[in-house]
Coordinates of C-alpha atoms in Angstrom, one line a residue:
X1 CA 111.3 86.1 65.0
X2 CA 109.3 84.8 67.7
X3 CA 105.8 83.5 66.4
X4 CA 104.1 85.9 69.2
X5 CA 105.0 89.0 67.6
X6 CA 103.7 88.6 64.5
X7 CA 100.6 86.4 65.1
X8 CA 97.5 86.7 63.0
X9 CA 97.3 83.7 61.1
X10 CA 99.9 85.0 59.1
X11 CA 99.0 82.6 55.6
X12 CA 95.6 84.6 55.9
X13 CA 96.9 88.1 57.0
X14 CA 95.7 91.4 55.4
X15 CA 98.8 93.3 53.6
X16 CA 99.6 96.9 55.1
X17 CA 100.8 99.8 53.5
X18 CA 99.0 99.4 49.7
X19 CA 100.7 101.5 46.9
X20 CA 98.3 104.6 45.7
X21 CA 97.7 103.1 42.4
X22 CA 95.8 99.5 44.5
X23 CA 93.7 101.5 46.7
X24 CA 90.0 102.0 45.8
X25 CA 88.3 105.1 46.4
X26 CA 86.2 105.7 49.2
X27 CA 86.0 107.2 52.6
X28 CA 85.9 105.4 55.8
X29 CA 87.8 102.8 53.5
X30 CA 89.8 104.2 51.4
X31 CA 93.7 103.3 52.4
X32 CA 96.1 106.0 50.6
X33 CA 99.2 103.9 51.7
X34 CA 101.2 105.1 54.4
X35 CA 104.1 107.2 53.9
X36 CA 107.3 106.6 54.7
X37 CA 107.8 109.1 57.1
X38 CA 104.3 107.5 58.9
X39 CA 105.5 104.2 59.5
X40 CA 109.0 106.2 60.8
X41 CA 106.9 108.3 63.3
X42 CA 105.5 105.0 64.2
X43 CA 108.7 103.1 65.0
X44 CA 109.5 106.1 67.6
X45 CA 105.8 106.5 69.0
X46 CA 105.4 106.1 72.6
X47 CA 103.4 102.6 73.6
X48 CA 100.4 102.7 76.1
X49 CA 100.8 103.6 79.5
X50 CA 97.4 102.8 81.7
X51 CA 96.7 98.8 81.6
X52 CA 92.9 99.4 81.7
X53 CA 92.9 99.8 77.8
X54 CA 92.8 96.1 77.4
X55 CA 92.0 94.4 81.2
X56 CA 88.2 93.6 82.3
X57 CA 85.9 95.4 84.0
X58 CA 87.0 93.2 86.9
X59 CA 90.9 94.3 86.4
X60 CA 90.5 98.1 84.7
X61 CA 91.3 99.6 88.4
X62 CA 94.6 97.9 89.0
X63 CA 98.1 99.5 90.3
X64 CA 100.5 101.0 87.5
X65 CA 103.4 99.0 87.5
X66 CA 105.7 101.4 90.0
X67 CA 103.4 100.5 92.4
X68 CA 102.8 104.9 93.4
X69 CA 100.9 107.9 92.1
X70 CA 97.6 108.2 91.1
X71 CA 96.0 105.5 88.5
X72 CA 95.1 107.5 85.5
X73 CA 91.7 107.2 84.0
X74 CA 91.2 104.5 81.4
X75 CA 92.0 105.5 77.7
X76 CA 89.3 105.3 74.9
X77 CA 88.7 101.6 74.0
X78 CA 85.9 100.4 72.5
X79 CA 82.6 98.7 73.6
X80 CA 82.4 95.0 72.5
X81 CA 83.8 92.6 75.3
X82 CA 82.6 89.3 75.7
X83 CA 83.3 85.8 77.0
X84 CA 85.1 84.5 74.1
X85 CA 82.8 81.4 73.8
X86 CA 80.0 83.0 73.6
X87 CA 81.1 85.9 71.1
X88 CA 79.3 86.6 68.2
X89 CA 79.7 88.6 65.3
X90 CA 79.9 92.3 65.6
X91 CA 79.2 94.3 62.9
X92 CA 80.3 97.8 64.3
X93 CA 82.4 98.6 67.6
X94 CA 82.2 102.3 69.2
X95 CA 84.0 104.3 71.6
X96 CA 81.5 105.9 74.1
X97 CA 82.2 109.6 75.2
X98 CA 80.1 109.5 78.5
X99 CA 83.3 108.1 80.7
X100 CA 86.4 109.4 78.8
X101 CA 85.5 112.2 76.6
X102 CA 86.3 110.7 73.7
X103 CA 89.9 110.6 71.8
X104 CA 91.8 114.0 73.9
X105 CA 93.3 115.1 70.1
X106 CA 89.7 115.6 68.8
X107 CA 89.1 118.6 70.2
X108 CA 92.7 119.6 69.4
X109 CA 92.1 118.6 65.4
X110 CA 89.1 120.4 65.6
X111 CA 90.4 123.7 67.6
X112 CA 92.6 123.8 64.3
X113 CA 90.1 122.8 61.8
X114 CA 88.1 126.0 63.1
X115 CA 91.4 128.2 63.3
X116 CA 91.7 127.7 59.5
X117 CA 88.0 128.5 58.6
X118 CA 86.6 130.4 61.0
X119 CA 87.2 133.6 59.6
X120 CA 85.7 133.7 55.7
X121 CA 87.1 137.4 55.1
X122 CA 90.4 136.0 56.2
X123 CA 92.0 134.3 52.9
X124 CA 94.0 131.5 54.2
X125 CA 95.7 129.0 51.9
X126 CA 95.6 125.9 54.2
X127 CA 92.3 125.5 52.7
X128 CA 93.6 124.5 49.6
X129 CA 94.8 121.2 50.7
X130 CA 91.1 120.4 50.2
X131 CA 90.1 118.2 47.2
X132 CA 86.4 118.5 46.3
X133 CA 85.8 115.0 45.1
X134 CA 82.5 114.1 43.4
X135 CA 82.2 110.4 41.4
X136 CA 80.0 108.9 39.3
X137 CA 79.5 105.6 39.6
X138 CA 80.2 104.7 35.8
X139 CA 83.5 107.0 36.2
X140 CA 86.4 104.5 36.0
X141 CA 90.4 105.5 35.4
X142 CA 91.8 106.9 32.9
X143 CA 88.3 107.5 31.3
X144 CA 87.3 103.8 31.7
X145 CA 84.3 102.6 32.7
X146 CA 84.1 101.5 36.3
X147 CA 84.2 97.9 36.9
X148 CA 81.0 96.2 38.0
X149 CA 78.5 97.5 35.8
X150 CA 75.2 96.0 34.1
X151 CA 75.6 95.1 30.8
X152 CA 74.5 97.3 28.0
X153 CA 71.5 96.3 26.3
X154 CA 73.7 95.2 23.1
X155 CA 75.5 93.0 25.9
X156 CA 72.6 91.3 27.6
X157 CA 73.0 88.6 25.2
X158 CA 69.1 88.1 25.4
X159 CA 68.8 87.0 28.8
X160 CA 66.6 89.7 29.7
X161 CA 68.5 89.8 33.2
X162 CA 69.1 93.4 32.8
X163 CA 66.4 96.0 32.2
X164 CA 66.4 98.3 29.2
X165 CA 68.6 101.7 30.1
X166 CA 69.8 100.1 33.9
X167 CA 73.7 100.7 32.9
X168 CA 73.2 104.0 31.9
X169 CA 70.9 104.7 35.1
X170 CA 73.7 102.9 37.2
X171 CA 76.4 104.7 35.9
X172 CA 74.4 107.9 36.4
X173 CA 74.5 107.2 40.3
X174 CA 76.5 109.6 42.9
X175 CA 79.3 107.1 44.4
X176 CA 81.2 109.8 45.9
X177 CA 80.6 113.4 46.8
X178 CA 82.5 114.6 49.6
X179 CA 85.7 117.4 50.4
X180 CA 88.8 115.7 51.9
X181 CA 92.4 116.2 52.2
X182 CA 95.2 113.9 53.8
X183 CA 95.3 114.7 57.9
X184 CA 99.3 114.5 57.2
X185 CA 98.8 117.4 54.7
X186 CA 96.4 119.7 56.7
X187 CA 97.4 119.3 60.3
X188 CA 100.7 120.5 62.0
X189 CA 103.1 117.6 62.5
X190 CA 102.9 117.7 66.1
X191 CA 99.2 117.5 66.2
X192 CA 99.3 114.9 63.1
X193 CA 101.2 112.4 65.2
X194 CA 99.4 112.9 68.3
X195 CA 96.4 111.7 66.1
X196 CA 98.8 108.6 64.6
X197 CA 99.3 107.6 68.5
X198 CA 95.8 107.8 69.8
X199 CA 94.2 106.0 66.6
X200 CA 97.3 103.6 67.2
X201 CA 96.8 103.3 70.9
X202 CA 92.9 102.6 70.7
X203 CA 93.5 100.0 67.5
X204 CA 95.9 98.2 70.1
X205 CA 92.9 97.2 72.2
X206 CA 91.8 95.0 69.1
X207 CA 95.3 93.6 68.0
X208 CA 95.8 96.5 65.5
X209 CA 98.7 98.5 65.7
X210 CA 98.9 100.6 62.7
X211 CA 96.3 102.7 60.8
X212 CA 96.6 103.9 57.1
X213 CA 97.4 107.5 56.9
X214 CA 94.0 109.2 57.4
X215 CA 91.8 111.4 55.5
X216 CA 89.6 114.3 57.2
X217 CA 86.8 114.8 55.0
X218 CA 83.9 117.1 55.2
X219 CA 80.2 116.8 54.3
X220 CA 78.0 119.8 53.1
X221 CA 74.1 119.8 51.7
X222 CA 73.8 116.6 48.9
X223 CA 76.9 115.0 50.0
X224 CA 77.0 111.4 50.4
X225 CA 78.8 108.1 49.5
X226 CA 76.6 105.3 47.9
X227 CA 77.1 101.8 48.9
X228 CA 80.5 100.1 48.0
X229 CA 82.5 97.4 50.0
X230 CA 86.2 97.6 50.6
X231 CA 88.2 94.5 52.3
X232 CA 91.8 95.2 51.3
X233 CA 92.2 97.4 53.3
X234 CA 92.6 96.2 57.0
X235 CA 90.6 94.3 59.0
X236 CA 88.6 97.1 60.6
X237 CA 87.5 100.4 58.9
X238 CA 87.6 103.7 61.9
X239 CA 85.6 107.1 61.7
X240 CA 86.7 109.9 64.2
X241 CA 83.8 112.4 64.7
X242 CA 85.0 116.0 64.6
X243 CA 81.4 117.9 63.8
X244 CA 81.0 120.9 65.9
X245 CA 77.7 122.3 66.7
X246 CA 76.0 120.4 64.0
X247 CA 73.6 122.1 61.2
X248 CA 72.6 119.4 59.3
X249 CA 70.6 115.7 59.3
X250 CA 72.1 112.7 57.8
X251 CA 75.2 111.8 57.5
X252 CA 75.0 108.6 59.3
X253 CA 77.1 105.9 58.3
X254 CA 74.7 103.2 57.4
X255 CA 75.5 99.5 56.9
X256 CA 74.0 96.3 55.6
X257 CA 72.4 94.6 58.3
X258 CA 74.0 91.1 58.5
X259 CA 70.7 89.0 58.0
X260 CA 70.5 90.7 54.5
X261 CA 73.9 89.3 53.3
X262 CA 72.2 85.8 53.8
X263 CA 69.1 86.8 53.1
X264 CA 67.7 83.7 52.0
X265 CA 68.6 80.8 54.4
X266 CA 65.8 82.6 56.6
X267 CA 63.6 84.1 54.7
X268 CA 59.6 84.6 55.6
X269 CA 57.4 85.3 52.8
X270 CA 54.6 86.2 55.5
X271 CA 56.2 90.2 56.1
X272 CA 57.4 93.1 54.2
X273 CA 60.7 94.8 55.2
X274 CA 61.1 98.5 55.3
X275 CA 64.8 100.2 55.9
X276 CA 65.3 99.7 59.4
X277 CA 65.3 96.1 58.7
X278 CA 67.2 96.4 56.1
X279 CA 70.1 99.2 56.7
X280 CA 71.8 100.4 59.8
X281 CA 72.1 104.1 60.3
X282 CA 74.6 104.6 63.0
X283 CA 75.7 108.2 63.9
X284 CA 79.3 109.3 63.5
X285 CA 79.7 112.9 64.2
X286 CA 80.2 113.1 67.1
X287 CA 83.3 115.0 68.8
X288 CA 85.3 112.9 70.0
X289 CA 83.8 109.4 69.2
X290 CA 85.2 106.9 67.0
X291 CA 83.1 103.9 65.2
X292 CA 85.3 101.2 63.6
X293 CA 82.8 98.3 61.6
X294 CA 83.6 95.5 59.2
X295 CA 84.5 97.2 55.6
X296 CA 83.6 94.1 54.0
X297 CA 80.1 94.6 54.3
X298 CA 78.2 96.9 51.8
X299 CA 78.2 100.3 53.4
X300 CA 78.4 104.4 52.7
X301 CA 77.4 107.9 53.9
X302 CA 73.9 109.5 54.5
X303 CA 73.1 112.3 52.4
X304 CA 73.7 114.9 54.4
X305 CA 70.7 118.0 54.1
X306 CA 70.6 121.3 55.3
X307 CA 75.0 122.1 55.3
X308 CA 76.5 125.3 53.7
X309 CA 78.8 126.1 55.7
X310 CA 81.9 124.6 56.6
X311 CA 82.2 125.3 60.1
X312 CA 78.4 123.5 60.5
X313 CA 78.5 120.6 57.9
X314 CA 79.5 117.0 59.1
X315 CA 83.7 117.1 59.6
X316 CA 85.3 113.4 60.2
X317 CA 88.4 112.0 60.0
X318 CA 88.7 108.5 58.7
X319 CA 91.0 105.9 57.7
X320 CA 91.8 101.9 58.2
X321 CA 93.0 99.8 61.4
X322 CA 95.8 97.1 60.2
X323 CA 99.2 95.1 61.0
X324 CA 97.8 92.3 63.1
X325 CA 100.2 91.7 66.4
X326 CA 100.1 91.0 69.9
X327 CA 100.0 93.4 72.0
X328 CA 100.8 93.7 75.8
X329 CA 99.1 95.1 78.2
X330 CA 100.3 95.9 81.9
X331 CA 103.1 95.4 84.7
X332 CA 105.0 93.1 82.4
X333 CA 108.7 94.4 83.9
X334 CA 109.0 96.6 80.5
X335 CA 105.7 98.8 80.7
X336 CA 103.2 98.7 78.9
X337 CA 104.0 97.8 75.4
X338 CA 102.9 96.0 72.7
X339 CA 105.8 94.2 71.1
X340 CA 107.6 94.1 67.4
X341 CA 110.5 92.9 66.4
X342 CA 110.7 94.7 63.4
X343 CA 110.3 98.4 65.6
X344 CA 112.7 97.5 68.3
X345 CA 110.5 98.5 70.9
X346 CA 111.1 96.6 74.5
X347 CA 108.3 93.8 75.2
X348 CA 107.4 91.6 78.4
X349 CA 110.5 90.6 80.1
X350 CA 111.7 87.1 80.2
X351 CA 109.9 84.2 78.0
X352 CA 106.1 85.5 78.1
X353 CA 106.5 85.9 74.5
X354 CA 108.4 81.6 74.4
X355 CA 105.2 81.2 76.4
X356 CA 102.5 82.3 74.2
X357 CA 104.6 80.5 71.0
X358 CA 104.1 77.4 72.9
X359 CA 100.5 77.2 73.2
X360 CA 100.2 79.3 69.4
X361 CA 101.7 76.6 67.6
X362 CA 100.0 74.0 67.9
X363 CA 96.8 76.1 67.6
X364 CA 97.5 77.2 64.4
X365 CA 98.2 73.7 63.1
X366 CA 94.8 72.9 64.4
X367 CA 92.8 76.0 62.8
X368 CA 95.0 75.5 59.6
X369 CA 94.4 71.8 59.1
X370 CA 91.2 72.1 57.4
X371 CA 88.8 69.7 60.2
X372 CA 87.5 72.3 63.1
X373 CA 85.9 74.4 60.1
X374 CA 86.9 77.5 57.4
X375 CA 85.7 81.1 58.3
X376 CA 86.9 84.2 56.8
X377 CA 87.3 87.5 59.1
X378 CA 89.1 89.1 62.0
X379 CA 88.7 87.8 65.7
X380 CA 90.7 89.6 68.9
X381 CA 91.2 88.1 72.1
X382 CA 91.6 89.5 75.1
X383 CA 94.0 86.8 77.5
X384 CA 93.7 88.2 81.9
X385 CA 97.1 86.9 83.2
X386 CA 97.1 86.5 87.1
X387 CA 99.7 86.8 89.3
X388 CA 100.4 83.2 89.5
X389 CA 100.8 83.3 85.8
X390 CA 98.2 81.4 84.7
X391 CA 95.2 82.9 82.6
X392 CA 92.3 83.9 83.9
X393 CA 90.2 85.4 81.4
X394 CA 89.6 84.8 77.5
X395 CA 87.8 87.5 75.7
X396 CA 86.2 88.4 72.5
X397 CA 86.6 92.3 71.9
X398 CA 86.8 92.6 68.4
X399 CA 84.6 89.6 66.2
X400 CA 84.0 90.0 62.4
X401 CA 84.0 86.0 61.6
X402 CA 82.0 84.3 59.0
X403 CA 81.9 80.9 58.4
X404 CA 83.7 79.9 54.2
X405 CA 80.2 79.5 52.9
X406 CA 81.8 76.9 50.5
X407 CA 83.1 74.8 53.3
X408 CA 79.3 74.1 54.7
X409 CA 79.0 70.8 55.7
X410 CA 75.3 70.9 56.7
X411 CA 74.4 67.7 59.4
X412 CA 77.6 66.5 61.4
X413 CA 76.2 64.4 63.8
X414 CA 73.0 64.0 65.9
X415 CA 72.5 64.1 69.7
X416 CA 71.9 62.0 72.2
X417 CA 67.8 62.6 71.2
X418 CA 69.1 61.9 67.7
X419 CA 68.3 65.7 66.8
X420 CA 70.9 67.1 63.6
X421 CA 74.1 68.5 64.7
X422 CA 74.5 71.5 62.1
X423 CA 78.2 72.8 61.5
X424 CA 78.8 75.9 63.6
X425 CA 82.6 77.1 61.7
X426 CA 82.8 79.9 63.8
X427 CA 81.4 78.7 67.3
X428 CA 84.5 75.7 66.7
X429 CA 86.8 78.2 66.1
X430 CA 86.2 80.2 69.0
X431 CA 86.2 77.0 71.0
X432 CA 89.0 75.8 69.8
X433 CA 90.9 79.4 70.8
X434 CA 89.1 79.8 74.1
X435 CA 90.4 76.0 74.8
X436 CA 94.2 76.5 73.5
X437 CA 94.7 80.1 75.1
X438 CA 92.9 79.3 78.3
X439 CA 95.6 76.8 78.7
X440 CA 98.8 78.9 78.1
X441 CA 100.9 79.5 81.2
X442 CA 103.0 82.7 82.1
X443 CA 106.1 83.3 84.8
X444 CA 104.1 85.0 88.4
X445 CA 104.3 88.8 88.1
X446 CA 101.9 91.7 88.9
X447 CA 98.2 92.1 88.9
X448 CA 96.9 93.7 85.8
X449 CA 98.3 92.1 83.1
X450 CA 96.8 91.0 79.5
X451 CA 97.5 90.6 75.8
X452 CA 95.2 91.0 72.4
X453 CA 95.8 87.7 70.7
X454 CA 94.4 88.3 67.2
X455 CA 93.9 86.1 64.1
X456 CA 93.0 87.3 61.0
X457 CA 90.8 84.8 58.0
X458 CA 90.3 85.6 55.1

């Protein structure tokens, strides 16, 4: 199997396709494995078909590969793209609705979310696919207590750490309140794989070419979800809007703010922090838009006020980006396609895919070999192919590294003004990328053509 078409670092990929009984709860990241008959409709799902999903600003408005007809408007992709040396880590990525309209099945999952309960006289048992699902946070399986709790005060072991009563008041806490049901169980087939290809097709953008099978879950008054973390999962968690005129406030997914999971290294005694400093609260319910963020970082749901109905309250569907590949973008001489082995779906003609090995190997020897620096995360790269084959671009679209915290080497060196040289992991590792893939050499071919590179840390 060529090393191109399974790339992401593979000793540090994320597993795909979790059984039911290793998934932790949860919304936005909660990964009921795939079925079956999912990863089947995969294997026979059409691949992209406009090249602007993955090329520059400075390439989006190339030919299609025939060369005739009218270039079709750029899909959905998602708004982080940035010179690969300077990338930074990104947090949260978000498709914008103000050029595309958002993901075309939306409205379609939603046109048969409101054909199911728009009429309340009308009985209608696809409504029953709906599990109302409320969790405590002490509520474990099989009547256990959920991992992670304080002590009790018997347990303290009289080192006061714990305050009187905190694991009963912990365990007390709402982790979950929500109504969800699997989209494969509520939405026609048809309409259920349209949604598998679009999710697909936009997690392409960003080296992702599956997604878990996805929940839609709905939100009325006092629902929430309380802060949990989930990194399993996939690299990237997603959040499809579906809310139709909205009745509520809340629901905003909020997110730890990155400065708080270091909180110390910087810390100024001189100022108070109030949530806005702290938390992130980024809207999500919007038709049509789709936020994907880093599930590793503490994260949850709004409490959403004000919703009693159903065809008001906050509607979303949800689920996890995964399987790591390069994918391929443009006039290759086979489409548009992103390329697997394993699926048996046509990829760039000739020995692009030799190419890319050539310069891949060595690169991983390099990032694997302990010197440049460890980070933990997910990085995507965008490579611009010109015609006379040589690269043109390298670009960060999708950046959740972290330098290995236990890997910090502090001072490495002083400059030529004998000032420290502190350890940047993650600005090596990008370096060390941009260098290698900047490098790589193709065969001449058509304007317009790119591949998402990505490599996965953990």
């Amino acid at each position: 199997m060529p090393l191109s078409s399974v790339f992401a670092f593979e000793s540090k990929a994320t597993t795909l396709f979790k059984s039911d009984a290793d998934a932790s709860p949860g919304e936005e990241e909660e990964s009921s494995s795939a079925s079956a008959a999912l990863r089947e409709r995969r294997r026979r799902r059409a691949t992209t078909t406009a090249a602007a999903a993955a090329s520059s600003s400075s390439s989006s408005s190339s030919s299609p590969s025939d060369g005739g007809g009218e270039v079709p408007p750029p899909p959905p992709a998602f708004d982080y793209d940035s010179p690969l040396p300077d990338s930074r880590y990104t947090q949260a990525l978000s498709t914008t609705t103000t050029n595309t309209g958002g993901l075309s099945v939306a409205s379609r999952l939603r046109d048969h979310y409101d054909a199911v309960f728009g009429d309340p006289r009308e009985p209608d048992g696809r409504r029953f696919s709906f599990d109302p699902w409320h969790v405590k946070a002490g509520e474990g399986k099989d009547g256990e207590d959920a991992p992670g709790l304080p002590p009790s005060d018997d347990e303290d072991g009289g080192h006061h750490d714990v305050a009187e009563g905190e694991r009963d008041a912990a365990s007390a806490q709402v982790q979950y309140s929500l109504t969800r049901a699997q989209c494969s169980d509520f939405f026609p087939e048809e309409l259920f794989d349209d949604l598998a290809d679009e999710m697909t097709a936009l997690g392409r953008t960003i080296g992702l070419t599956a997604t878990t099978n996805p929940w839609i879950s709905m939100y009325m008054d006092g629902d929430l979800q309380n802060f949990h973390t989930d990194a399993p999962h996939g690299p990237m968690a997603w959040v499809l809007g579906l809310t139709r005129d909205a009745d509520f406030k809340g629901g905003e997914t909020v997110l730890l703010r990155p400065e708080m999971l270091d909180y110390w290294r910087d810390f100024d005694g001189s100022r108070g922090l109030e949530s806005p400093s702290i938390l992130r609260y980024v809207p999500s319910y919007e038709l049509g838009r789709c936020l994907a963020f880093d599930g590793r970082v503490p994260h949850g749901v709004n409490r959403v006020d004000g919703a009693r109905d159903v065809r008001n309250c906050r509607v979303v569907a949800h689920g996890w980006f995964a399987d790591p590949q390069v994918c391929w973008f443009g006039p290759w001489g086979g489409g548009m396609t992103t390329t697997t082995e394993e699926e048996g779906e046509d990829g760039p003609i000739g020995g692009e895919e030799g190419a890319l090995d050539d310069t891949l190997r060595p690169l991983v020897e390099a990032l694997g070999d302990g010197e440049i620096g460890r980070v933990t995360g997910y990085l995507a790269v965008r490579i611009v192919i010109s015609p006379c084959g040589e690269v043109s671009d390298v670009r960060s679209v999708c950046d959740t590294l972290m330098a290995d915290p236990e890997d910090f080497r502090g001072v490495i060196g002083y400059d030529e003004s004998d000032r420290p040289v502190m350890e940047d992991a993650c600005a090596d590792v990008r370096l060390t990328i941009f260098e290698a893939l900047k490098g790589a050499a193709f065969s001449e071919g058509d304007e317009g053509r790119s591949a998402v590179v990505p490599f996965a840390f953990s």
